[in-house]
mmCIF file of C-alpha atoms in Angstrom:
data_model
loop_
_atom_site.group_PDB
_atom_site.id
_atom_site.type_symbol
_atom_site.label_atom_id
_atom_site.label_comp_id
_atom_site.label_asym_id
_atom_site.label_seq_id
_atom_site.Cartn_x
_atom_site.Cartn_y
_atom_site.Cartn_z
ATOM 1 C CA MET A 9 0.000 0.000 0.000
ATOM 2 C CA THR A 10 1.045 3.573 -0.566
ATOM 3 C CA GLY A 11 1.739 5.985 2.266
ATOM 4 C CA SER A 12 -1.460 7.835 1.400
ATOM 5 C CA ALA A 13 -3.523 4.653 1.702
ATOM 6 C CA ASN A 14 -1.978 3.878 5.073
ATOM 7 C CA SER A 15 -2.703 7.430 6.217
ATOM 8 C CA ASP A 16 -6.349 7.062 5.185
ATOM 9 C CA GLU A 17 -6.622 3.787 7.073
ATOM 10 C CA ASP A 18 -5.126 5.395 10.176
ATOM 11 C CA SER A 19 -7.735 8.160 9.935
ATOM 12 C CA TRP A 20 -10.703 5.851 9.501
ATOM 13 C CA PHE A 21 -9.815 2.824 11.643
ATOM 14 C CA ARG A 22 -8.784 2.629 15.295
ATOM 15 C CA ARG A 23 -6.931 -0.503 16.386
ATOM 16 C CA PHE A 24 -6.929 -0.256 20.180
ATOM 17 C CA HIS A 25 -5.189 -3.611 20.746
ATOM 18 C CA THR A 26 -2.798 -5.571 18.577
ATOM 19 C CA SER A 27 -3.869 -9.082 17.626
ATOM 20 C CA PRO A 28 -1.044 -10.691 15.631
ATOM 21 C CA GLU A 29 -2.590 -14.154 15.961
ATOM 22 C CA ALA A 30 -6.179 -13.138 15.272
ATOM 23 C CA LYS A 31 -8.438 -15.659 13.575
ATOM 24 C CA ALA A 32 -10.868 -13.065 12.216
ATOM 25 C CA ARG A 33 -11.292 -9.302 11.746
ATOM 26 C CA LEU A 34 -14.311 -7.357 13.036
ATOM 27 C CA VAL A 35 -15.018 -3.828 11.791
ATOM 28 C CA CYS A 36 -17.261 -1.893 14.209
ATOM 29 C CA LEU A 37 -19.307 1.118 13.118
ATOM 30 C CA PRO A 38 -20.706 3.606 15.684
ATOM 31 C CA HIS A 39 -24.199 5.026 16.100
ATOM 32 C CA ALA A 40 -25.273 8.598 15.274
ATOM 33 C CA GLY A 41 -23.129 10.985 17.294
ATOM 34 C CA GLY A 42 -20.860 8.115 18.302
ATOM 35 C CA SER A 43 -17.156 7.604 17.797
ATOM 36 C CA ALA A 44 -14.602 4.823 17.658
ATOM 37 C CA PRO A 45 -13.833 4.649 21.426
ATOM 38 C CA PHE A 46 -17.396 3.377 21.994
ATOM 39 C CA TYR A 47 -15.983 0.013 20.888
ATOM 40 C CA PHE A 48 -12.870 0.042 23.067
ATOM 41 C CA PRO A 49 -14.438 -2.495 25.500
ATOM 42 C CA VAL A 50 -15.261 -4.765 22.547
ATOM 43 C CA SER A 51 -11.672 -4.642 21.342
ATOM 44 C CA ARG A 52 -10.343 -5.357 24.816
ATOM 45 C CA ALA A 53 -12.689 -8.312 25.296
ATOM 46 C CA LEU A 54 -12.128 -9.953 21.906
ATOM 47 C CA THR A 55 -8.338 -9.631 21.784
ATOM 48 C CA PRO A 56 -6.326 -11.673 20.859
ATOM 49 C CA ASP A 57 -8.644 -14.043 18.946
ATOM 50 C CA ILE A 58 -10.354 -11.302 16.933
ATOM 51 C CA GLU A 59 -8.807 -8.137 15.545
ATOM 52 C CA VAL A 60 -11.197 -5.215 16.101
ATOM 53 C CA LEU A 61 -11.108 -2.143 13.871
ATOM 54 C CA ALA A 62 -13.359 0.645 15.164
ATOM 55 C CA VAL A 63 -14.416 3.186 12.552
ATOM 56 C CA GLN A 64 -13.868 6.872 13.269
ATOM 57 C CA TYR A 65 -16.159 8.991 11.098
ATOM 58 C CA PRO A 66 -14.870 12.411 10.019
ATOM 59 C CA GLY A 67 -15.979 15.554 11.845
ATOM 60 C CA ARG A 68 -15.529 14.347 15.443
ATOM 61 C CA GLN A 69 -12.855 14.043 18.115
ATOM 62 C CA ASP A 70 -9.414 13.882 16.479
ATOM 63 C CA ARG A 71 -11.096 14.288 13.054
ATOM 64 C CA ARG A 72 -13.167 17.297 14.126
ATOM 65 C CA HIS A 73 -11.502 19.623 11.611
ATOM 66 C CA GLU A 74 -12.430 17.384 8.670
ATOM 67 C CA PRO A 75 -15.682 17.987 6.797
ATOM 68 C CA PHE A 76 -18.622 15.694 7.472
ATOM 69 C CA LEU A 77 -19.699 13.077 4.980
ATOM 70 C CA THR A 78 -23.401 13.821 4.816
ATOM 71 C CA THR A 79 -24.910 10.581 3.487
ATOM 72 C CA VAL A 80 -24.872 6.908 4.396
ATOM 73 C CA ASP A 81 -23.801 6.109 0.840
ATOM 74 C CA ALA A 82 -20.775 8.433 0.990
ATOM 75 C CA LEU A 83 -19.639 6.879 4.273
ATOM 76 C CA ALA A 84 -20.178 3.362 2.929
ATOM 77 C CA ASP A 85 -18.286 4.133 -0.274
ATOM 78 C CA ARG A 86 -15.201 5.301 1.611
ATOM 79 C CA ILE A 87 -15.158 2.505 4.183
ATOM 80 C CA ALA A 88 -15.721 -0.184 1.554
ATOM 81 C CA GLU A 89 -12.899 1.246 -0.534
ATOM 82 C CA LEU A 90 -10.500 0.886 2.381
ATOM 83 C CA LEU A 91 -11.650 -2.661 3.197
ATOM 84 C CA ARG A 92 -11.809 -3.997 -0.341
ATOM 85 C CA GLY A 93 -9.472 -6.897 -0.970
ATOM 86 C CA ARG A 94 -8.691 -7.578 2.696
ATOM 87 C CA ASP A 95 -8.706 -11.355 2.568
ATOM 88 C CA ASP A 96 -5.893 -12.227 4.958
ATOM 89 C CA LEU A 97 -8.500 -12.847 7.679
ATOM 90 C CA PRO A 98 -12.229 -13.600 7.603
ATOM 91 C CA LEU A 99 -13.976 -10.217 7.670
ATOM 92 C CA ALA A 100 -17.137 -9.342 9.605
ATOM 93 C CA LEU A 101 -18.924 -6.070 10.304
ATOM 94 C CA PHE A 102 -20.840 -4.898 13.363
ATOM 95 C CA GLY A 103 -22.896 -1.718 13.386
ATOM 96 C CA HIS A 104 -25.231 -0.196 15.945
ATOM 97 C CA SER A 105 -28.129 2.036 14.829
ATOM 98 C CA MET A 106 -26.733 4.317 12.084
ATOM 99 C CA GLY A 107 -23.681 2.062 12.083
ATOM 100 C CA ALA A 108 -25.888 -0.896 11.132
ATOM 101 C CA MET A 109 -27.154 0.937 8.044
ATOM 102 C CA ILE A 110 -23.626 1.850 6.988
ATOM 103 C CA ALA A 111 -22.362 -1.688 7.697
ATOM 104 C CA PHE A 112 -25.119 -3.090 5.476
ATOM 105 C CA GLU A 113 -24.205 -0.780 2.608
ATOM 106 C CA VAL A 114 -20.494 -1.496 3.076
ATOM 107 C CA THR A 115 -21.236 -5.223 2.892
ATOM 108 C CA ARG A 116 -23.197 -4.753 -0.329
ATOM 109 C CA ARG A 117 -20.291 -2.881 -1.877
ATOM 110 C CA LEU A 118 -17.689 -5.367 -0.732
ATOM 111 C CA GLU A 119 -19.622 -8.340 -2.062
ATOM 112 C CA ALA A 120 -20.196 -6.579 -5.385
ATOM 113 C CA ALA A 121 -16.424 -6.085 -5.648
ATOM 114 C CA GLY A 122 -15.664 -9.709 -4.812
ATOM 115 C CA THR A 123 -14.612 -9.326 -1.169
ATOM 116 C CA GLU A 124 -16.296 -11.907 1.037
ATOM 117 C CA VAL A 125 -17.984 -10.824 4.265
ATOM 118 C CA HIS A 126 -18.489 -13.736 6.595
ATOM 119 C CA THR A 127 -21.085 -12.205 8.912
ATOM 120 C CA LEU A 128 -22.967 -8.924 9.131
ATOM 121 C CA PHE A 129 -23.980 -8.082 12.704
ATOM 122 C CA VAL A 130 -26.642 -5.377 12.968
ATOM 123 C CA SER A 131 -27.820 -3.853 16.224
ATOM 124 C CA GLY A 132 -30.590 -1.455 17.185
ATOM 125 C CA ARG A 133 -31.779 -0.792 13.651
ATOM 126 C CA ARG A 134 -34.829 -1.863 11.696
ATOM 127 C CA ALA A 135 -34.355 -3.405 8.255
ATOM 128 C CA PRO A 136 -33.739 -0.999 5.350
ATOM 129 C CA THR A 137 -37.176 -1.655 3.880
ATOM 130 C CA ARG A 138 -38.994 -0.820 7.128
ATOM 131 C CA LEU A 139 -39.456 2.922 6.773
ATOM 132 C CA ARG A 140 -40.542 5.577 9.226
ATOM 133 C CA ASN A 141 -41.028 9.279 8.609
ATOM 134 C CA GLU A 142 -38.383 10.833 10.874
ATOM 135 C CA ASN A 143 -37.149 14.418 10.973
ATOM 136 C CA VAL A 144 -34.865 14.778 13.984
ATOM 137 C CA HIS A 145 -32.205 16.568 11.920
ATOM 138 C CA THR A 146 -34.639 19.423 11.131
ATOM 139 C CA ARG A 147 -35.565 20.090 14.775
ATOM 140 C CA THR A 148 -34.272 22.840 17.013
ATOM 141 C CA ASP A 149 -31.243 22.163 19.189
ATOM 142 C CA ASP A 150 -33.564 21.445 22.110
ATOM 143 C CA GLY A 151 -35.512 19.025 19.929
ATOM 144 C CA VAL A 152 -32.366 17.082 19.021
ATOM 145 C CA ILE A 153 -31.288 16.958 22.670
ATOM 146 C CA ASN A 154 -34.722 15.703 23.689
ATOM 147 C CA GLU A 155 -34.401 12.873 21.156
ATOM 148 C CA LEU A 156 -31.014 11.908 22.590
ATOM 149 C CA ARG A 157 -32.520 11.794 26.061
ATOM 150 C CA ARG A 158 -35.440 9.707 24.807
ATOM 151 C CA LEU A 159 -33.040 7.109 23.458
ATOM 152 C CA SER A 160 -30.926 7.200 26.645
ATOM 153 C CA GLY A 161 -27.570 6.983 24.938
ATOM 154 C CA THR A 162 -24.341 6.201 26.737
ATOM 155 C CA GLU A 163 -23.198 9.829 26.577
ATOM 156 C CA MET A 164 -26.272 11.215 28.329
ATOM 157 C CA ASP A 165 -24.190 12.334 31.314
ATOM 158 C CA LEU A 166 -22.607 14.920 29.002
ATOM 159 C CA LEU A 167 -25.925 16.598 28.253
ATOM 160 C CA GLY A 168 -25.820 18.545 31.500
ATOM 161 C CA ASP A 169 -22.794 20.488 30.240
ATOM 162 C CA ASP A 170 -23.951 23.202 27.835
ATOM 163 C CA ASP A 171 -20.511 23.640 26.290
ATOM 164 C CA VAL A 172 -20.224 19.932 25.505
ATOM 165 C CA VAL A 173 -23.759 19.831 24.123
ATOM 166 C CA ARG A 174 -23.083 22.731 21.741
ATOM 167 C CA MET A 175 -19.908 21.006 20.610
ATOM 168 C CA ILE A 176 -21.518 17.660 19.747
ATOM 169 C CA LEU A 177 -24.788 18.940 18.278
ATOM 170 C CA PRO A 178 -23.407 19.549 14.752
ATOM 171 C CA VAL A 179 -22.093 15.968 14.700
ATOM 172 C CA VAL A 180 -25.384 14.520 15.924
ATOM 173 C CA ARG A 181 -27.457 16.612 13.528
ATOM 174 C CA ASN A 182 -25.302 15.619 10.556
ATOM 175 C CA ASP A 183 -25.563 11.936 11.462
ATOM 176 C CA TYR A 184 -29.340 12.135 11.819
ATOM 177 C CA ARG A 185 -29.484 13.857 8.428
ATOM 178 C CA ALA A 186 -27.541 10.973 6.890
ATOM 179 C CA VAL A 187 -29.850 8.402 8.487
ATOM 180 C CA GLU A 188 -33.109 10.184 7.717
ATOM 181 C CA THR A 189 -32.300 10.944 4.076
ATOM 182 C CA TYR A 190 -31.058 7.422 3.324
ATOM 183 C CA GLN A 191 -32.972 5.707 0.534
ATOM 184 C CA TYR A 192 -32.696 1.953 0.190
ATOM 185 C CA GLN A 193 -32.070 0.768 -3.362
ATOM 186 C CA PRO A 194 -33.341 -2.781 -4.024
ATOM 187 C CA GLY A 195 -30.660 -5.248 -4.989
ATOM 188 C CA THR A 196 -29.332 -8.769 -4.640
ATOM 189 C CA PRO A 197 -29.640 -10.189 -1.119
ATOM 190 C CA LEU A 198 -26.383 -10.483 0.772
ATOM 191 C CA ALA A 199 -24.332 -13.656 0.523
ATOM 192 C CA ALA A 200 -23.260 -13.056 4.126
ATOM 193 C CA PRO A 201 -25.425 -14.298 6.982
ATOM 194 C CA VAL A 202 -27.012 -11.623 9.157
ATOM 195 C CA VAL A 203 -27.251 -11.623 12.959
ATOM 196 C CA ALA A 204 -29.606 -8.943 14.277
ATOM 197 C CA PHE A 205 -29.551 -7.791 17.904
ATOM 198 C CA THR A 206 -32.443 -5.697 19.167
ATOM 199 C CA GLY A 207 -33.818 -4.219 22.348
ATOM 200 C CA THR A 208 -37.322 -5.453 23.069
ATOM 201 C CA ALA A 209 -38.348 -1.934 24.144
ATOM 202 C CA ASP A 210 -36.407 0.032 21.531
ATOM 203 C CA PRO A 211 -38.621 3.012 20.522
ATOM 204 C CA VAL A 212 -37.048 3.316 17.053
ATOM 205 C CA ALA A 213 -36.767 -0.358 16.070
ATOM 206 C CA SER A 214 -39.453 -2.870 16.986
ATOM 207 C CA VAL A 215 -38.645 -6.563 17.108
ATOM 208 C CA ASP A 216 -40.836 -7.092 14.047
ATOM 209 C CA GLU A 217 -39.022 -4.353 12.111
ATOM 210 C CA VAL A 218 -35.656 -5.860 13.015
ATOM 211 C CA ARG A 219 -36.820 -9.348 12.037
ATOM 212 C CA SER A 220 -37.227 -8.052 8.479
ATOM 213 C CA TRP A 221 -33.434 -8.114 8.092
ATOM 214 C CA SER A 222 -34.026 -11.751 7.167
ATOM 215 C CA GLU A 223 -35.252 -10.510 3.774
ATOM 216 C CA HIS A 224 -31.825 -9.051 2.978
ATOM 217 C CA THR A 225 -29.692 -12.186 3.055
ATOM 218 C CA SER A 226 -29.623 -15.390 1.069
ATOM 219 C CA ALA A 227 -27.624 -17.042 3.850
ATOM 220 C CA GLY A 228 -28.622 -17.677 7.455
ATOM 221 C CA PHE A 229 -30.416 -15.182 9.678
ATOM 222 C CA GLU A 230 -30.495 -15.024 13.468
ATOM 223 C CA LEU A 231 -32.583 -12.650 15.584
ATOM 224 C CA VAL A 232 -31.324 -11.967 19.118
ATOM 225 C CA PRO A 233 -33.884 -9.967 21.146
ATOM 226 C CA LEU A 234 -32.587 -8.599 24.441
ATOM 227 C CA ALA A 235 -34.336 -6.656 27.183
ATOM 228 C CA GLY A 236 -33.878 -2.908 27.005
ATOM 229 C CA GLY A 237 -34.259 0.209 24.880
ATOM 230 C CA HIS A 238 -32.162 1.604 22.067
ATOM 231 C CA PHE A 239 -28.852 1.197 23.889
ATOM 232 C CA PHE A 240 -29.664 -2.288 25.176
ATOM 233 C CA LEU A 241 -26.223 -3.470 24.068
ATOM 234 C CA THR A 242 -24.469 -1.723 26.964
ATOM 235 C CA ARG A 243 -26.508 -3.898 29.352
ATOM 236 C CA HIS A 244 -25.894 -7.116 27.458
ATOM 237 C CA GLN A 245 -22.287 -6.806 26.408
ATOM 238 C CA ASP A 246 -21.375 -10.296 27.597
ATOM 239 C CA VAL A 247 -24.177 -11.918 25.585
ATOM 240 C CA ILE A 248 -23.286 -10.015 22.423
ATOM 241 C CA LEU A 249 -19.573 -10.700 22.805
ATOM 242 C CA GLN A 250 -20.294 -14.401 23.162
ATOM 243 C CA HIS A 251 -22.283 -14.385 19.902
ATOM 244 C CA LEU A 252 -19.427 -12.597 18.141
ATOM 245 C CA THR A 253 -16.838 -15.007 19.494
ATOM 246 C CA ASP A 254 -18.854 -18.133 18.755
ATOM 247 C CA ARG A 255 -19.341 -17.178 15.128
ATOM 248 C CA LEU A 256 -16.078 -15.468 14.267
ATOM 249 C CA VAL A 257 -13.596 -17.720 16.000
ATOM 250 C CA ASP A 258 -15.260 -20.811 14.546
ATOM 251 C CA LYS A 259 -15.424 -19.237 11.083
ATOM 252 C CA GLY A 260 -11.887 -18.008 11.419
ATOM 253 C CA ARG A 261 -10.586 -21.466 12.238
ATOM 254 C CA ALA A 262 -12.341 -22.811 9.187
ATOM 255 C CA HIS A 263 -10.292 -20.470 6.996
ATOM 256 C CA VAL A 264 -6.866 -20.715 8.612
#
């Protein structure tokens, strides 16, 4: 790879722990307003069997001076470009909420280019064909903050600090714009199996809406409902990590 390509990878992917003997690679994509460190505990737990690459979207934290990418398709295009041809380890993707949508589109692009994805893990997001009329990105600042509180995200303790809130609002609003303007384009079902995690009380993704992910794969589908709201995964980390390990380590061994 060229120096430029390596620089791009360093910008987009965070490798919190080295895994020289990894049996599989897991790319983790954050939710709206989220960032790569959200997946630090996942990386710590899965090392050394699984190499975890956490995606850092532009416009936040150490990439705060870079312009936003304003659509799901633009984000998926860039991430897929960087992952294309990585066949040294079995490759899987995990995305929560907005990250699930991007992970799905990345998987479509990778498969179209001939790069195999062994498993797509989606979390906290209804299937692409299950539409709702949402307009959070057009609301006032107070309206966006109220939506964040409704979903009880992991950064809610920051919302009491006005300076922090004003700093993150442009990121959150941009991400909601990307999610709410996304338009699913019908295409060939994925060759990768799909595992869908969902909170049984998630206000933005019912169990039935999440079950519809089964329509987007020609391989196996597994639905894993867990108690909780939109950020149910923080309460069930052990369960989710076990699912990831069971599938990826076994699949990885099959390809070593």
